[in-house]
mmCIF file of C-alpha atoms in Angstrom:
data_model
loop_
_atom_site.group_PDB
_atom_site.id
_atom_site.type_symbol
_atom_site.label_atom_id
_atom_site.label_comp_id
_atom_site.label_asym_id
_atom_site.label_seq_id
_atom_site.Cartn_x
_atom_site.Cartn_y
_atom_site.Cartn_z
ATOM 1 C CA MET A 1 105.793 97.485 81.738
ATOM 2 C CA LEU A 2 102.633 98.627 83.580
ATOM 3 C CA GLY A 3 104.917 100.633 86.014
ATOM 4 C CA SER A 4 105.790 103.126 83.657
ATOM 5 C CA LEU A 5 102.469 103.847 82.135
ATOM 6 C CA ASP A 6 101.278 107.478 83.076
ATOM 7 C CA GLY A 7 99.017 109.996 81.345
ATOM 8 C CA GLU A 8 101.478 110.913 78.652
ATOM 9 C CA TRP A 9 101.869 107.423 77.481
ATOM 10 C CA GLY A 10 98.960 105.398 78.871
ATOM 11 C CA ARG A 11 95.955 107.295 77.882
ATOM 12 C CA ALA A 12 95.293 105.123 74.807
ATOM 13 C CA LEU A 13 95.625 102.186 76.934
ATOM 14 C CA ALA A 14 93.280 103.318 79.829
ATOM 15 C CA MET A 15 90.069 101.101 78.553
ATOM 16 C CA SER A 16 92.637 98.177 77.600
ATOM 17 C CA LEU A 17 93.622 98.281 81.331
ATOM 18 C CA ALA A 18 90.017 98.504 82.561
ATOM 19 C CA ALA A 19 89.217 95.431 80.709
ATOM 20 C CA LEU A 20 92.341 93.516 81.959
ATOM 21 C CA LEU A 21 90.973 93.898 85.609
ATOM 22 C CA GLU A 22 87.913 92.335 84.672
ATOM 23 C CA THR A 23 89.781 89.117 83.332
ATOM 24 C CA GLU A 24 93.103 89.205 84.995
ATOM 25 C CA ASP A 25 93.903 86.722 87.950
ATOM 26 C CA HIS A 26 97.539 87.413 88.887
ATOM 27 C CA PRO A 27 97.763 89.836 91.737
ATOM 28 C CA GLU A 28 100.817 91.613 90.780
ATOM 29 C CA VAL A 29 99.267 92.244 87.195
ATOM 30 C CA VAL A 30 96.101 93.776 88.794
ATOM 31 C CA ARG A 31 98.075 95.912 91.150
ATOM 32 C CA GLU A 32 100.005 97.359 88.713
ATOM 33 C CA GLY A 33 97.020 97.863 86.472
ATOM 34 C CA LEU A 34 95.295 99.905 89.215
ATOM 35 C CA ARG A 35 98.040 101.989 89.905
ATOM 36 C CA ALA A 36 98.769 102.665 86.393
ATOM 37 C CA LEU A 37 95.065 103.816 85.975
ATOM 38 C CA GLY A 38 95.356 106.083 88.872
ATOM 39 C CA ARG A 39 98.948 107.676 87.133
ATOM 40 C CA ILE A 40 96.984 108.155 83.862
ATOM 41 C CA GLY A 41 93.863 110.043 85.372
ATOM 42 C CA THR A 42 91.682 110.240 82.317
ATOM 43 C CA PRO A 43 88.081 109.931 82.515
ATOM 44 C CA ASP A 44 87.863 106.519 81.383
ATOM 45 C CA ALA A 45 90.843 105.268 84.066
ATOM 46 C CA LEU A 46 88.985 107.432 86.663
ATOM 47 C CA GLN A 47 85.654 105.352 86.097
ATOM 48 C CA ALA A 48 87.671 102.025 86.035
ATOM 49 C CA LEU A 49 88.733 103.028 89.427
ATOM 50 C CA GLN A 50 85.767 103.852 90.813
ATOM 51 C CA ARG A 51 83.979 100.669 89.847
ATOM 52 C CA ALA A 52 87.134 99.005 91.211
ATOM 53 C CA ALA A 53 86.796 100.732 94.606
ATOM 54 C CA ALA A 54 82.974 100.441 94.894
ATOM 55 C CA GLY A 55 83.149 96.861 94.675
ATOM 56 C CA GLY A 56 81.643 96.616 91.130
ATOM 57 C CA ASN A 57 84.374 94.110 90.225
ATOM 58 C CA PRO A 58 84.120 90.782 91.965
ATOM 59 C CA ARG A 59 87.318 89.424 91.045
ATOM 60 C CA LEU A 60 88.983 92.038 93.187
ATOM 61 C CA SER A 61 89.967 91.054 96.837
ATOM 62 C CA ARG A 62 89.370 93.712 99.504
ATOM 63 C CA PRO A 63 92.904 94.812 99.444
ATOM 64 C CA GLN A 64 92.935 95.600 95.443
ATOM 65 C CA GLN A 65 89.618 97.563 96.284
ATOM 66 C CA LEU A 66 91.521 99.629 98.792
ATOM 67 C CA LEU A 67 94.362 99.896 96.226
ATOM 68 C CA ALA A 68 91.908 101.391 93.524
ATOM 69 C CA ILE A 69 91.046 104.055 95.980
ATOM 70 C CA GLU A 70 94.657 105.089 96.873
ATOM 71 C CA SER A 71 95.390 105.066 93.131
ATOM 72 C CA LEU A 72 92.328 107.631 93.018
ATOM 73 C CA GLY A 73 94.364 109.636 94.991
ATOM 74 C CA VAL A 74 97.115 109.603 92.925
ATOM 75 C CA ALA A 75 95.017 111.010 89.981
ATOM 76 C CA GLY A 76 94.611 113.988 92.145
ATOM 77 C CA ALA A 77 91.998 116.756 91.767
ATOM 78 C CA PRO A 78 89.762 115.040 89.047
ATOM 79 C CA ALA A 79 89.166 112.160 91.328
ATOM 80 C CA ALA A 80 88.016 114.167 94.032
ATOM 81 C CA VAL A 81 84.302 114.005 93.372
ATOM 82 C CA ILE A 82 84.559 110.052 93.372
ATOM 83 C CA LEU A 83 86.581 110.047 96.675
ATOM 84 C CA ARG A 84 84.081 112.506 98.254
ATOM 85 C CA THR A 85 81.429 109.641 97.109
ATOM 86 C CA LEU A 86 83.204 106.910 98.505
ATOM 87 C CA ALA A 87 83.966 108.736 101.795
ATOM 88 C CA GLN A 88 79.948 109.015 102.376
ATOM 89 C CA GLY A 89 79.449 105.297 101.770
ATOM 90 C CA GLY A 90 78.456 102.785 104.610
ATOM 91 C CA ASP A 91 81.666 100.726 104.555
ATOM 92 C CA ARG A 92 83.761 101.606 107.334
ATOM 93 C CA GLU A 93 87.253 100.543 105.581
ATOM 94 C CA ILE A 94 86.215 101.954 102.195
ATOM 95 C CA THR A 95 85.136 105.543 103.957
ATOM 96 C CA GLU A 96 88.497 105.534 106.031
ATOM 97 C CA SER A 97 90.579 104.787 102.719
ATOM 98 C CA ALA A 98 88.625 107.818 100.868
ATOM 99 C CA THR A 99 88.885 110.187 103.490
ATOM 100 C CA ARG A 100 92.790 109.467 103.815
ATOM 101 C CA ALA A 101 93.219 109.766 99.820
ATOM 102 C CA LEU A 102 91.144 113.385 99.823
ATOM 103 C CA GLU A 103 92.996 114.650 102.949
ATOM 104 C CA ALA A 104 96.409 113.994 100.792
ATOM 105 C CA LEU A 105 95.127 115.736 97.830
ATOM 106 C CA PRO A 106 96.985 118.987 97.265
ATOM 107 C CA ALA A 107 94.938 122.036 98.570
#
């Protein structure tokens, strides 16, 4: 079900998905939640992805953190400022992932 959420249908659910990431243990549900937030792309969704990508959610694994960055890339231009900030960080993996996502954004 989460796989079909996007900006049209998911706007009202962005905060619920963000809350889900704080409590959910099943990796597949977390993965789909992160992807859905990227497709939704609202300010609330982007804020949740930024928190996840920056390590603000200790429940998320490193691969899930990197998936949050990929999901920011899916959100497109509205996420560019967040991705630039992440690309300037000190963590090599995060920096590289954010840089790749930025490079993939349409010009």
